[in-house]
Tab-separated table of C-alpha atoms in Angstrom:
chain	number	residue	atom	x	y	z
L	1455	MET	CA	-1.021	2.073	0.887
L	1456	ALA	CA	-1.977	2.868	2.384
L	1457	ARG	CA	-0.405	5.359	-0.318
L	1458	GLU	CA	3.971	10.136	-2.335
L	1459	ARG	CA	6.398	12.553	-4.090
L	1460	GLN	CA	8.471	13.825	-7.090
L	1461	LEU	CA	10.853	11.184	-8.358
L	1462	ALA	CA	12.132	10.151	-11.716
L	1463	PRO	CA	10.379	6.992	-12.932
L	1464	GLY	CA	12.374	3.912	-12.005
L	1465	THR	CA	14.643	5.695	-9.539
L	1466	PRO	CA	13.028	5.198	-6.132
L	1467	GLY	CA	14.108	7.563	-3.425
L	1468	THR	CA	15.822	10.048	-5.738
L	1469	PRO	CA	14.148	13.466	-5.772
L	1470	VAL	CA	13.812	15.101	-9.165
L	1471	THR	CA	13.104	18.686	-8.299
L	1472	PRO	CA	15.533	20.484	-6.011
L	1473	ASP	CA	12.803	22.598	-4.424
L	1474	MET	CA	10.773	19.680	-3.219
L	1475	SER	CA	10.453	17.996	0.119
L	1476	ARG	CA	7.673	16.484	2.064
L	1477	ARG	CA	8.883	16.873	5.590
L	1478	SER	CA	10.974	19.932	6.035
L	1479	LEU	CA	14.236	18.615	7.160
L	1480	LEU	CA	15.150	18.689	10.695
L	1481	GLY	CA	18.560	17.836	11.929
L	1482	ARG	CA	17.363	14.789	13.759
L	1483	THR	CA	15.458	13.487	10.756
L	1484	ALA	CA	18.432	14.178	8.523
L	1485	ALA	CA	20.534	12.068	10.847
L	1486	VAL	CA	17.968	9.287	10.641
L	1487	ALA	CA	18.051	9.474	6.846
L	1488	ALA	CA	21.829	9.323	6.830
L	1489	GLY	CA	21.759	6.325	9.130
L	1490	ALA	CA	19.141	4.642	6.956
L	1491	THR	CA	21.299	5.139	3.893
L	1492	ALA	CA	24.281	3.685	5.675
L	1493	LEU	CA	22.266	0.668	6.776
L	1494	THR	CA	21.037	0.055	3.250
L	1495	ALA	CA	24.564	0.219	1.907
L	1496	THR	CA	26.270	-1.926	4.526
L	1497	ALA	CA	23.704	-4.472	5.627
L	1498	THR	CA	23.028	-5.965	2.215
L	1499	THR	CA	25.037	-7.170	-0.747
L	1500	SER	CA	24.970	-6.104	-4.373
L	1501	ALA	CA	24.476	-8.826	-6.963
L	1502	ALA	CA	27.748	-7.745	-8.576
L	1503	ALA	CA	29.552	-9.056	-5.500
L	1504	VAL	CA	27.831	-12.452	-5.445
L	1505	ALA	CA	28.037	-15.145	-8.116
L	1506	THR	CA	26.381	-18.268	-6.690
L	1507	ARG	CA	24.660	-19.344	-3.483
L	1508	ASP	CA	23.431	-22.722	-2.236
L	1509	VAL	CA	20.790	-22.367	0.488
L	1510	ASP	CA	17.737	-24.004	1.984
L	1511	VAL	CA	15.355	-21.275	0.796
L	1512	ALA	CA	15.567	-18.642	-1.926
L	1513	ILE	CA	13.284	-15.652	-1.403
L	1514	VAL	CA	12.263	-13.441	-4.290
L	1515	GLY	CA	11.552	-9.886	-3.135
L	1516	GLY	CA	13.079	-7.775	-0.367
L	1517	GLY	CA	9.908	-6.082	0.834
L	1518	LEU	CA	8.322	-6.645	4.233
L	1519	ALA	CA	6.939	-10.046	3.210
L	1520	GLY	CA	10.219	-11.477	1.938
L	1521	LEU	CA	12.309	-10.038	4.758
L	1522	THR	CA	9.880	-11.293	7.404
L	1523	ALA	CA	9.948	-14.794	5.927
L	1524	ALA	CA	13.752	-14.678	5.906
L	1525	ARG	CA	13.861	-13.576	9.563
L	1526	ASP	CA	11.673	-16.473	10.670
L	1527	LEU	CA	13.549	-19.041	8.609
L	1528	VAL	CA	16.925	-17.876	9.886
L	1529	ALA	CA	15.592	-18.017	13.439
L	1530	ALA	CA	14.679	-21.652	12.753
L	1531	GLY	CA	18.237	-22.436	11.635
L	1532	LYS	CA	17.675	-22.391	7.870
L	1533	THR	CA	19.942	-20.778	5.299
L	1534	VAL	CA	18.352	-18.192	3.029
L	1535	VAL	CA	19.059	-15.658	0.320
L	1536	VAL	CA	16.736	-12.729	-0.376
L	1537	LEU	CA	16.926	-11.478	-3.968
L	1538	GLU	CA	15.758	-7.878	-4.396
L	1539	ALA	CA	15.498	-6.271	-7.825
L	1540	ARG	CA	15.945	-2.705	-6.614
L	1541	ASP	CA	18.954	-1.039	-5.054
L	1542	ARG	CA	17.001	-0.795	-1.795
L	1543	VAL	CA	14.804	-2.945	0.422
L	1544	GLY	CA	11.173	-2.248	1.308
L	1545	GLY	CA	9.229	-2.820	-1.908
L	1546	ARG	CA	6.150	-0.595	-1.748
L	1547	VAL	CA	7.526	0.966	1.459
L	1548	VAL	CA	10.107	3.650	0.757
L	1549	ASN	CA	11.565	6.738	2.400
L	1550	LEU	CA	12.340	9.520	-0.060
L	1551	ALA	CA	15.286	11.770	0.629
L	1552	LEU	CA	14.467	15.466	0.822
L	1553	PRO	CA	16.694	18.237	-0.475
L	1554	GLY	CA	18.797	19.421	2.424
L	1555	GLY	CA	18.220	16.296	4.512
L	1556	GLY	CA	15.407	14.286	6.028
L	1557	VAL	CA	12.987	11.825	4.478
L	1558	THR	CA	9.345	11.459	3.575
L	1559	GLU	CA	7.301	8.309	3.028
L	1560	GLY	CA	6.795	7.523	-0.626
L	1561	GLY	CA	4.695	4.396	-0.156
L	1562	GLY	CA	2.887	2.676	2.692
L	1563	GLU	CA	3.126	4.788	5.814
L	1564	PHE	CA	0.133	4.397	8.152
L	1565	ILE	CA	-0.759	1.725	10.696
L	1566	GLY	CA	-3.722	1.386	13.022
L	1567	PRO	CA	-5.680	-0.849	15.409
L	1568	THR	CA	-5.547	-4.622	14.781
L	1569	GLN	CA	-2.421	-4.273	12.621
L	1570	ASP	CA	-0.652	-6.306	15.257
L	1571	ARG	CA	2.077	-8.016	13.260
L	1572	VAL	CA	3.719	-4.978	11.685
L	1573	LYS	CA	3.503	-3.200	15.030
L	1574	ALA	CA	5.201	-6.124	16.772
L	1575	LEU	CA	7.901	-6.193	14.095
L	1576	ALA	CA	8.525	-2.460	14.408
L	1577	ASP	CA	8.666	-2.723	18.188
L	1578	SER	CA	11.212	-5.527	17.970
L	1579	LEU	CA	13.403	-3.344	15.755
L	1580	GLY	CA	13.078	-0.226	17.914
L	1581	VAL	CA	11.036	1.746	15.391
L	1582	ALA	CA	8.577	3.950	17.281
L	1583	THR	CA	5.231	5.342	16.126
L	1584	PHE	CA	3.504	8.681	16.550
L	1585	ALA	CA	-0.057	9.847	15.993
L	1586	THR	CA	-1.075	11.077	12.560
L	1587	TYR	CA	-1.995	14.749	12.990
L	1588	ASN	CA	-5.760	14.815	13.490
L	1589	THR	CA	-6.431	17.947	15.574
L	1590	GLY	CA	-8.824	20.479	14.094
L	1591	LYS	CA	-11.369	20.327	11.318
L	1592	ASN	CA	-11.466	18.361	8.093
L	1593	LEU	CA	-12.393	20.038	4.829
L	1594	LEU	CA	-15.108	19.001	2.404
L	1595	TYR	CA	-14.763	20.506	-1.070
L	1596	LYS	CA	-17.876	19.742	-3.106
L	1597	ASP	CA	-19.708	21.512	-5.886
L	1598	GLY	CA	-17.213	24.358	-5.695
L	1599	LYS	CA	-17.851	25.007	-2.006
L	1600	LYS	CA	-15.337	24.551	0.823
L	1601	THR	CA	-16.822	23.413	4.150
L	1602	PRO	CA	-14.755	22.847	7.303
L	1603	TYR	CA	-16.272	20.254	9.638
L	1604	ALA	CA	-15.466	18.781	13.027
L	1605	THR	CA	-14.711	15.070	13.338
L	1606	ASP	CA	-15.489	14.613	17.016
L	1607	GLY	CA	-19.278	14.914	16.791
L	1608	ILE	CA	-21.990	12.309	16.359
L	1609	LEU	CA	-21.069	11.787	12.686
L	1610	GLY	CA	-17.355	11.338	13.339
L	1611	SER	CA	-15.356	12.042	10.207
L	1612	VAL	CA	-18.297	11.674	7.815
L	1613	PRO	CA	-18.477	14.820	5.648
L	1614	PRO	CA	-21.523	17.081	6.169
L	1615	ILE	CA	-23.575	16.230	3.086
L	1616	ASP	CA	-27.369	16.550	2.967
L	1617	ALA	CA	-29.504	14.612	5.443
L	1618	ALA	CA	-30.875	12.214	2.840
L	1619	GLY	CA	-27.372	11.425	1.662
L	1620	LEU	CA	-26.131	10.843	5.200
L	1621	ALA	CA	-28.999	8.479	5.923
L	1622	ASN	CA	-28.450	6.563	2.698
L	1623	ALA	CA	-24.672	6.389	3.250
L	1624	ALA	CA	-25.177	5.058	6.777
L	1625	ILE	CA	-27.388	2.265	5.452
L	1626	VAL	CA	-24.921	1.425	2.697
L	1627	GLN	CA	-22.007	1.296	5.137
L	1628	ALA	CA	-23.882	-0.890	7.617
L	1629	THR	CA	-25.003	-3.199	4.813
L	1630	LEU	CA	-21.453	-3.615	3.521
L	1631	ASP	CA	-20.176	-4.371	7.022
L	1632	ASP	CA	-22.914	-6.983	7.518
L	1633	MET	CA	-22.201	-8.598	4.154
L	1634	ALA	CA	-18.475	-8.637	4.886
L	1635	LYS	CA	-19.120	-10.657	8.042
L	1636	GLN	CA	-20.343	-13.459	5.780
L	1637	VAL	CA	-17.015	-13.649	3.899
L	1638	PRO	CA	-14.378	-16.079	5.232
L	1639	VAL	CA	-11.077	-14.194	5.136
L	1640	ASP	CA	-9.106	-17.347	4.348
L	1641	ALA	CA	-11.355	-18.341	1.439
L	1642	PRO	CA	-13.747	-15.581	0.306
L	1643	TRP	CA	-14.724	-17.660	-2.720
L	1644	THR	CA	-16.495	-20.083	-0.371
L	1645	ALA	CA	-18.948	-17.495	0.999
L	1646	ALA	CA	-22.569	-18.591	0.636
L	1647	LYS	CA	-23.249	-15.742	-1.787
L	1648	ALA	CA	-19.801	-15.667	-3.392
L	1649	ASP	CA	-21.082	-16.417	-6.906
L	1650	GLU	CA	-23.727	-13.700	-6.697
L	1651	TRP	CA	-21.343	-11.114	-5.301
L	1652	ASP	CA	-18.536	-12.008	-7.711
L	1653	ARG	CA	-20.802	-11.576	-10.738
L	1654	GLN	CA	-21.138	-7.831	-10.203
L	1655	THR	CA	-18.928	-4.802	-9.845
L	1656	PHE	CA	-18.891	-2.606	-6.794
L	1657	GLU	CA	-20.155	0.159	-9.089
L	1658	SER	CA	-23.283	-1.769	-10.101
L	1659	TRP	CA	-24.030	-2.582	-6.461
L	1660	LEU	CA	-23.546	1.050	-5.407
L	1661	ARG	CA	-25.871	2.290	-8.128
L	1662	ALA	CA	-28.574	0.030	-6.790
L	1663	ASN	CA	-27.993	0.900	-3.134
L	1664	ALA	CA	-26.380	4.361	-2.851
L	1665	VAL	CA	-29.372	5.948	-4.558
L	1666	VAL	CA	-28.878	9.470	-3.173
L	1667	PRO	CA	-26.193	11.259	-5.255
L	1668	SER	CA	-24.346	12.615	-2.232
L	1669	ALA	CA	-24.205	9.131	-0.688
L	1670	LYS	CA	-22.816	7.745	-3.938
L	1671	PHE	CA	-20.190	10.512	-3.840
L	1672	LEU	CA	-19.072	9.437	-0.360
L	1673	MET	CA	-18.837	5.788	-1.386
L	1674	ASP	CA	-16.896	6.671	-4.534
L	1675	VAL	CA	-14.389	8.688	-2.514
L	1676	ALA	CA	-14.074	5.876	0.004
L	1677	CYS	CA	-13.424	3.414	-2.815
L	1678	THR	CA	-10.674	5.400	-4.500
L	1679	SER	CA	-9.107	6.236	-1.127
L	1680	ILE	CA	-8.998	2.593	-0.030
L	1681	PHE	CA	-8.188	0.801	-3.283
L	1682	SER	CA	-6.793	3.534	-5.580
L	1683	ALA	CA	-9.279	2.095	-8.055
L	1684	GLU	CA	-12.695	3.075	-9.383
L	1685	PRO	CA	-15.784	1.125	-8.230
L	1686	ARG	CA	-16.290	-0.165	-11.772
L	1687	GLU	CA	-12.923	-1.967	-11.607
L	1688	LEU	CA	-13.696	-4.049	-8.529
L	1689	SER	CA	-15.677	-7.179	-7.846
L	1690	LEU	CA	-18.197	-6.719	-5.053
L	1691	LEU	CA	-16.876	-9.926	-3.488
L	1692	PHE	CA	-13.348	-8.523	-3.530
L	1693	VAL	CA	-14.530	-5.349	-1.780
L	1694	LEU	CA	-16.355	-7.379	0.874
L	1695	PHE	CA	-13.285	-9.534	1.469
L	1696	TYR	CA	-11.123	-6.421	1.819
L	1697	ILE	CA	-13.509	-5.054	4.437
L	1698	ALA	CA	-13.606	-8.389	6.258
L	1699	ALA	CA	-9.805	-8.504	6.267
L	1700	ALA	CA	-9.510	-5.090	7.977
L	1701	GLY	CA	-9.262	-6.673	11.404
L	1702	ASN	CA	-7.467	-9.516	13.132
L	1703	GLU	CA	-8.279	-12.986	14.403
L	1704	SER	CA	-10.472	-11.633	17.212
L	1705	THR	CA	-11.821	-8.395	15.699
L	1706	PRO	CA	-13.960	-8.428	12.531
L	1707	GLY	CA	-13.049	-5.944	9.840
L	1708	THR	CA	-15.212	-2.914	9.084
L	1709	LEU	CA	-15.382	-0.270	6.394
L	1710	GLU	CA	-14.953	2.398	9.075
L	1711	ARG	CA	-11.610	0.962	10.144
L	1712	LEU	CA	-10.366	1.241	6.575
L	1713	THR	CA	-11.391	4.886	6.167
L	1714	GLU	CA	-10.849	6.441	9.589
L	1715	THR	CA	-7.821	8.207	11.010
L	1716	ALA	CA	-8.625	8.009	14.739
L	1717	ASN	CA	-9.192	4.332	15.582
L	1718	GLY	CA	-8.595	3.493	11.934
L	1719	ALA	CA	-5.968	2.397	9.456
L	1720	GLN	CA	-4.450	5.897	9.259
L	1721	GLU	CA	-4.050	6.423	13.011
L	1722	GLN	CA	-0.252	6.187	13.405
L	1723	ARG	CA	2.981	6.767	11.485
L	1724	PHE	CA	6.551	5.592	12.020
L	1725	VAL	CA	9.217	7.877	13.442
L	1726	GLY	CA	11.907	8.295	10.809
L	1727	GLY	CA	9.627	7.025	8.047
L	1728	SER	CA	8.084	3.623	7.427
L	1729	GLN	CA	11.075	2.273	5.496
L	1730	GLN	CA	12.971	2.231	8.775
L	1731	VAL	CA	11.199	-1.081	9.438
L	1732	PRO	CA	12.459	-3.019	6.378
L	1733	ILE	CA	15.855	-1.284	6.497
L	1734	LYS	CA	16.461	-2.372	10.082
L	1735	LEU	CA	15.038	-5.816	9.409
L	1736	ALA	CA	17.386	-6.257	6.423
L	1737	ALA	CA	20.299	-5.174	8.608
L	1738	THR	CA	19.643	-8.142	10.896
L	1739	LEU	CA	19.970	-10.451	7.885
L	1740	GLY	CA	23.289	-9.035	6.690
L	1741	ASP	CA	24.629	-10.336	3.394
L	1742	ARG	CA	21.734	-12.751	3.037
L	1743	VAL	CA	19.994	-9.855	1.282
L	1744	VAL	CA	21.221	-9.274	-2.266
L	1745	ARG	CA	20.187	-6.063	-4.013
L	1746	ASN	CA	20.161	-5.190	-7.738
L	1747	ALA	CA	19.179	-8.782	-8.480
L	1748	PRO	CA	15.902	-9.006	-10.426
L	1749	VAL	CA	14.907	-12.656	-10.734
L	1750	ARG	CA	14.452	-13.922	-14.287
L	1751	THR	CA	13.876	-17.689	-14.033
L	1752	ILE	CA	12.941	-20.329	-11.470
L	1753	THR	CA	13.762	-23.865	-12.636
L	1754	ARG	CA	12.970	-27.137	-10.866
L	1755	SER	CA	15.380	-30.029	-11.360
L	1756	THR	CA	14.412	-33.667	-11.667
L	1757	ALA	CA	15.679	-34.077	-8.113
L	1758	GLY	CA	13.192	-31.474	-6.900
L	1759	THR	CA	15.635	-28.690	-6.088
L	1760	TYR	CA	15.378	-25.214	-7.564
L	1761	THR	CA	17.720	-22.942	-9.458
L	1762	VAL	CA	16.779	-19.275	-9.193
L	1763	THR	CA	18.542	-17.098	-11.726
L	1764	ALA	CA	18.786	-13.368	-11.141
L	1765	ASP	CA	20.933	-10.681	-12.688
L	1766	GLY	CA	24.470	-11.364	-11.461
L	1767	VAL	CA	23.621	-14.241	-9.142
L	1768	THR	CA	22.359	-17.816	-9.299
L	1769	VAL	CA	20.883	-19.518	-6.252
L	1770	THR	CA	20.247	-23.217	-5.679
L	1771	ALA	CA	17.612	-23.970	-3.050
L	1772	ASP	CA	15.287	-26.670	-1.750
L	1773	ARG	CA	12.359	-24.244	-1.547
L	1774	VAL	CA	11.462	-20.873	-3.038
L	1775	ILE	CA	9.249	-18.111	-1.644
L	1776	VAL	CA	8.030	-15.612	-4.240
L	1777	ALA	CA	7.155	-12.454	-2.297
L	1778	VAL	CA	6.316	-9.921	-4.996
L	1779	PRO	CA	2.952	-8.641	-6.344
L	1780	PRO	CA	1.122	-11.166	-8.556
L	1781	PRO	CA	1.631	-9.207	-11.803
L	1782	LEU	CA	5.393	-9.145	-11.188
L	1783	ALA	CA	5.495	-12.798	-10.145
L	1784	ALA	CA	3.932	-13.530	-13.536
L	1785	ARG	CA	6.914	-11.972	-15.330
L	1786	ILE	CA	9.282	-14.613	-14.004
L	1787	THR	CA	9.860	-17.608	-16.297
L	1788	TYR	CA	9.025	-20.884	-14.529
L	1789	ASP	CA	10.251	-24.301	-15.655
L	1790	PRO	CA	8.209	-26.405	-15.542
L	1791	LEU	CA	5.281	-24.125	-16.281
L	1792	LEU	CA	3.051	-23.140	-13.398
L	1793	PRO	CA	-0.424	-24.705	-13.324
L	1794	ALA	CA	-2.798	-22.897	-15.643
L	1795	ALA	CA	-4.981	-21.734	-12.739
L	1796	ARG	CA	-2.060	-19.963	-11.053
L	1797	ASP	CA	-0.922	-18.302	-14.271
L	1798	GLN	CA	-4.454	-17.280	-15.172
L	1799	LEU	CA	-4.857	-15.794	-11.692
L	1800	THR	CA	-1.821	-13.564	-12.039
L	1801	GLN	CA	-3.033	-12.437	-15.468
L	1802	ARG	CA	-6.206	-11.185	-13.787
L	1803	LEU	CA	-4.825	-9.314	-10.743
L	1804	PRO	CA	-3.584	-5.962	-12.042
L	1805	MET	CA	-2.114	-3.341	-9.777
L	1806	ALA	CA	-4.318	-0.384	-8.875
L	1807	SER	CA	-3.070	3.118	-9.749
L	1808	VAL	CA	-1.604	5.490	-7.167
L	1809	GLY	CA	0.813	8.329	-6.608
L	1810	LYS	CA	1.671	10.627	-3.741
L	1811	ALA	CA	2.410	14.328	-3.936
L	1812	ILE	CA	3.990	15.999	-0.912
L	1813	ALA	CA	4.512	19.753	-0.626
L	1814	ILE	CA	6.839	21.094	2.073
L	1815	TYR	CA	6.354	24.449	3.806
L	1816	ASP	CA	8.199	26.366	6.508
L	1817	THR	CA	5.336	25.650	8.896
L	1818	PRO	CA	2.088	23.635	8.875
L	1819	PHE	CA	0.203	26.893	8.340
L	1820	TRP	CA	-3.211	25.238	7.995
L	1821	ARG	CA	-3.117	24.299	11.681
L	1822	ALA	CA	-3.300	27.960	12.686
L	1823	ALA	CA	-6.578	28.112	10.749
L	1824	GLY	CA	-7.938	25.232	12.824
L	1825	LEU	CA	-7.520	22.615	10.088
L	1826	ASN	CA	-5.997	19.159	10.366
L	1827	GLY	CA	-4.913	18.958	6.738
L	1828	GLN	CA	-7.410	16.248	5.743
L	1829	VAL	CA	-9.551	16.939	2.685
L	1830	VAL	CA	-12.330	15.107	0.878
L	1831	SER	CA	-13.012	16.551	-2.562
L	1832	ASP	CA	-15.187	15.829	-5.589
L	1833	THR	CA	-12.675	17.291	-8.008
L	1834	GLY	CA	-9.002	17.825	-8.713
L	1835	VAL	CA	-5.918	15.730	-9.305
L	1836	VAL	CA	-5.751	15.227	-5.543
L	1837	SER	CA	-9.070	14.536	-3.824
L	1838	SER	CA	-7.712	13.257	-0.500
L	1839	THR	CA	-4.981	14.835	1.640
L	1840	PHE	CA	-3.195	14.407	4.973
L	1841	ASP	CA	-0.926	16.483	7.197
L	1842	ASN	CA	2.395	14.655	6.854
L	1843	SER	CA	4.436	17.007	9.009
L	1844	PRO	CA	7.030	15.565	11.417
L	1845	PRO	CA	6.137	14.994	15.074
L	1846	ASP	CA	7.678	18.289	16.204
L	1847	ALA	CA	6.051	20.325	13.390
L	1848	SER	CA	9.435	21.818	12.537
L	1849	TYR	CA	8.061	22.205	9.030
L	1850	GLY	CA	4.769	21.584	7.297
L	1851	ALA	CA	4.021	18.789	4.860
L	1852	LEU	CA	0.848	18.313	2.869
L	1853	MET	CA	0.486	14.870	1.294
L	1854	GLY	CA	-2.091	14.179	-1.364
L	1855	PHE	CA	-3.025	10.912	-3.028
L	1856	ILE	CA	-3.320	10.795	-6.819
L	1857	GLU	CA	-5.462	7.757	-7.448
L	1858	ALA	CA	-7.298	5.572	-9.940
L	1859	ASP	CA	-8.431	7.467	-13.060
L	1860	GLU	CA	-6.554	10.610	-12.019
L	1861	ALA	CA	-3.307	8.685	-11.549
L	1862	ARG	CA	-3.612	7.125	-14.983
L	1863	ALA	CA	-4.501	10.455	-16.574
L	1864	TRP	CA	-1.251	11.982	-15.298
L	1865	ASP	CA	1.111	9.031	-15.823
L	1866	ALA	CA	2.656	10.518	-18.965
L	1867	ALA	CA	2.755	14.120	-17.715
L	1868	SER	CA	6.013	15.726	-16.660
L	1869	GLU	CA	6.834	16.272	-12.993
L	1870	THR	CA	6.498	20.001	-13.599
L	1871	GLU	CA	2.986	19.579	-14.974
L	1872	VAL	CA	1.902	17.353	-12.105
L	1873	LYS	CA	3.371	19.738	-9.547
L	1874	ALA	CA	1.459	22.682	-11.024
L	1875	ALA	CA	-1.827	20.747	-11.000
L	1876	VAL	CA	-1.350	19.483	-7.454
L	1877	LEU	CA	-0.441	22.906	-6.065
L	1878	LYS	CA	-3.512	24.347	-7.750
L	1879	ASP	CA	-5.597	21.862	-5.760
L	1880	TYR	CA	-3.750	22.677	-2.540
L	1881	VAL	CA	-4.421	26.386	-3.059
L	1882	THR	CA	-8.108	25.610	-3.589
L	1883	TYR	CA	-8.218	23.726	-0.315
L	1884	PHE	CA	-5.800	25.692	1.893
L	1885	GLY	CA	-5.355	29.131	0.334
L	1886	GLU	CA	-2.561	31.051	-1.388
L	1887	LYS	CA	0.118	30.037	1.122
L	1888	ALA	CA	-0.041	26.568	-0.424
L	1889	ALA	CA	1.190	27.944	-3.763
L	1890	SER	CA	4.787	28.379	-2.607
L	1891	PRO	CA	6.258	25.258	-1.025
L	1892	THR	CA	9.933	25.126	-0.159
L	1893	ALA	CA	10.086	21.670	-1.719
L	1894	PHE	CA	7.884	19.223	-3.590
L	1895	VAL	CA	8.153	15.436	-3.821
L	1896	LEU	CA	6.245	13.200	-6.217
L	1897	GLN	CA	6.104	9.408	-6.347
L	1898	ARG	CA	4.159	7.724	-9.141
L	1899	TRP	CA	4.010	3.993	-8.513
L	1900	ASN	CA	2.544	3.272	-11.941
L	1901	ASN	CA	5.915	4.308	-13.373
L	1902	GLU	CA	7.989	2.179	-10.967
L	1903	ALA	CA	9.757	-0.605	-12.876
L	1904	TYR	CA	9.392	-3.217	-10.126
L	1905	THR	CA	5.904	-2.279	-8.941
L	1906	ARG	CA	3.907	-0.724	-11.820
L	1907	GLY	CA	1.065	0.482	-9.627
L	1908	GLY	CA	-0.258	0.223	-6.126
L	1909	PRO	CA	-1.041	0.005	-3.337
L	1910	VAL	CA	-2.356	-3.485	-4.104
L	1911	SER	CA	-3.469	-5.860	-6.830
L	1912	ILE	CA	-7.221	-5.745	-7.420
L	1913	ALA	CA	-9.781	-8.307	-8.547
L	1914	ALA	CA	-12.552	-7.750	-11.075
L	1915	PRO	CA	-15.716	-9.893	-11.167
L	1916	GLY	CA	-15.118	-13.599	-11.624
L	1917	VAL	CA	-11.522	-13.686	-10.449
L	1918	LEU	CA	-11.864	-14.816	-6.841
L	1919	THR	CA	-14.491	-17.491	-7.441
L	1920	GLN	CA	-12.679	-18.964	-10.447
L	1921	TYR	CA	-9.024	-18.562	-9.489
L	1922	GLY	CA	-8.873	-17.554	-5.808
L	1923	PRO	CA	-7.707	-20.935	-4.446
L	1924	SER	CA	-4.453	-20.519	-6.386
L	1925	LEU	CA	-3.558	-17.329	-4.521
L	1926	ARG	CA	-1.670	-19.064	-1.685
L	1927	GLU	CA	-1.543	-22.699	-2.837
L	1928	PRO	CA	2.120	-23.768	-3.147
L	1929	VAL	CA	3.263	-25.149	-6.486
L	1930	ASP	CA	5.542	-28.050	-5.578
L	1931	GLY	CA	8.350	-26.270	-3.712
L	1932	ILE	CA	7.333	-22.718	-4.646
L	1933	HIS	CA	5.439	-20.756	-2.001
L	1934	TRP	CA	3.675	-17.399	-2.377
L	1935	ALA	CA	3.880	-14.397	-0.089
L	1936	GLY	CA	3.145	-10.675	-0.343
L	1937	THR	CA	0.335	-8.547	1.051
L	1938	GLU	CA	-2.063	-9.784	-1.658
L	1939	THR	CA	-1.889	-13.278	-0.113
L	1940	SER	CA	-2.734	-12.197	3.438
L	1941	THR	CA	-5.981	-13.152	5.134
L	1942	HIS	CA	-5.900	-9.985	7.255
L	1943	TRP	CA	-4.975	-6.474	6.122
L	1944	MET	CA	-4.425	-7.357	2.495
L	1945	GLY	CA	-2.930	-4.323	0.768
L	1946	PHE	CA	-1.286	-3.002	3.933
L	1947	MET	CA	2.121	-3.366	5.560
L	1948	ASP	CA	0.564	-5.580	8.211
L	1949	GLY	CA	-0.688	-7.944	5.519
L	1950	ALA	CA	2.798	-8.161	4.045
L	1951	VAL	CA	4.309	-9.115	7.408
L	1952	ARG	CA	1.577	-11.683	8.060
L	1953	SER	CA	2.118	-13.259	4.651
L	1954	GLY	CA	5.847	-13.614	5.275
L	1955	GLU	CA	5.195	-15.296	8.604
L	1956	ARG	CA	2.712	-17.695	6.997
L	1957	ALA	CA	5.034	-18.574	4.090
L	1958	ALA	CA	7.914	-19.282	6.476
L	1959	LYS	CA	5.706	-21.652	8.475
L	1960	GLU	CA	4.727	-23.469	5.276
L	1961	VAL	CA	8.358	-23.925	4.280
L	1962	LEU	CA	9.455	-25.063	7.730
L	1963	ALA	CA	6.678	-27.651	7.758
L	1964	ALA	CA	7.884	-28.955	4.388
L	1965	LEU	CA	11.637	-29.042	4.973
């Protein structure tokens, strides 16, 4: 959420600062952006143009989960309406327009091995992928020292910390992978040691096991990079489930797959930006997708049908799929009330905290120095970076994640203040050339009205074992989708697609 840019809060896709841009615009990319805008405008309907609808299924949320469910239901001959609160589709997947043309990914952007469903969806829509730039050395910035290191040796992409730390980190990683194998991805709360693991935070477990300071540093960085949350915020059981889910039906998940670029979750990107996938998917649904329609109430009649009321539109349906993050699903008024367990669950699954900062340069100058643009740091607003340049390197783009405590610390700061702090970090990592980007894009998901954080909802101790069964369990005719409900690749685009497919199957079995 994988993980953006300089936008005004609540106005996704609208750059704030004229000198910002994450992928220096290239004519071809500008054309893609223009086409994407046209698709968004023509393939969907604004709530102002629609008063009432009567359909088989109402879908709340026009992200990958909701759109995928709609595609499958339509293919099965059912009538649907997708109600999207924003003026765009994609949810936590968004392309941000750059000054002068082109786009950059403001939300989820990477895919990798075993993320089969989003890859199949993209292929079906003609959205191609390309390799995340990974040629050259990574950088470790620790204790005020900058150390380039190769990623093709025996240690792979593990930073070159002291030998004792490396040994300890290897044991910790192997132990987590082994524990994760004991967690059923469809019901982690049923694991033999679920109660024990759900009584402690990831932080408390790390303190007992990552006993070498440098090993603890690596695990802390891995945690914030994966979850955009601090170890103290997470249940150990939740972490183990997340690791277990980083695979598919035939390939068990591993911590390495979550953290790696080559052969990992960050291996590939989408040509034209990741939002091309939901934009093109929405285009196939036409006016079944209604934008600018935040859902306010879902009411069940005595006859068992549902009335879904959104701004400017009311929908009557036999079934409802709610495909938004749990904290946002909780803001809808349900009549009758949801079961206490479901409501209590959504009260306890807050969004993590993440932002993306992308600086655009005339060229990816760090490549000439033998660097791949990937940094691991123990300090700064940005402690993890990627080379987000376009496939032809027609300009350079450095993307940095602002995560967890750092994201929250900068939520109230101005875009100018955040830009200055981020560029200071980039100069520390890549030298003075990083001080003068041609453009700068910032996306702070914590300040997004219809997301309020990201990349995923997180679970503290006690949540999964007490409330987990309510995560996917339908409530009468209401079904739940969204990446948080997926049994594989929760928190990723692939998980969102899988959840939409599963919810559609549930509904089809019931209708």
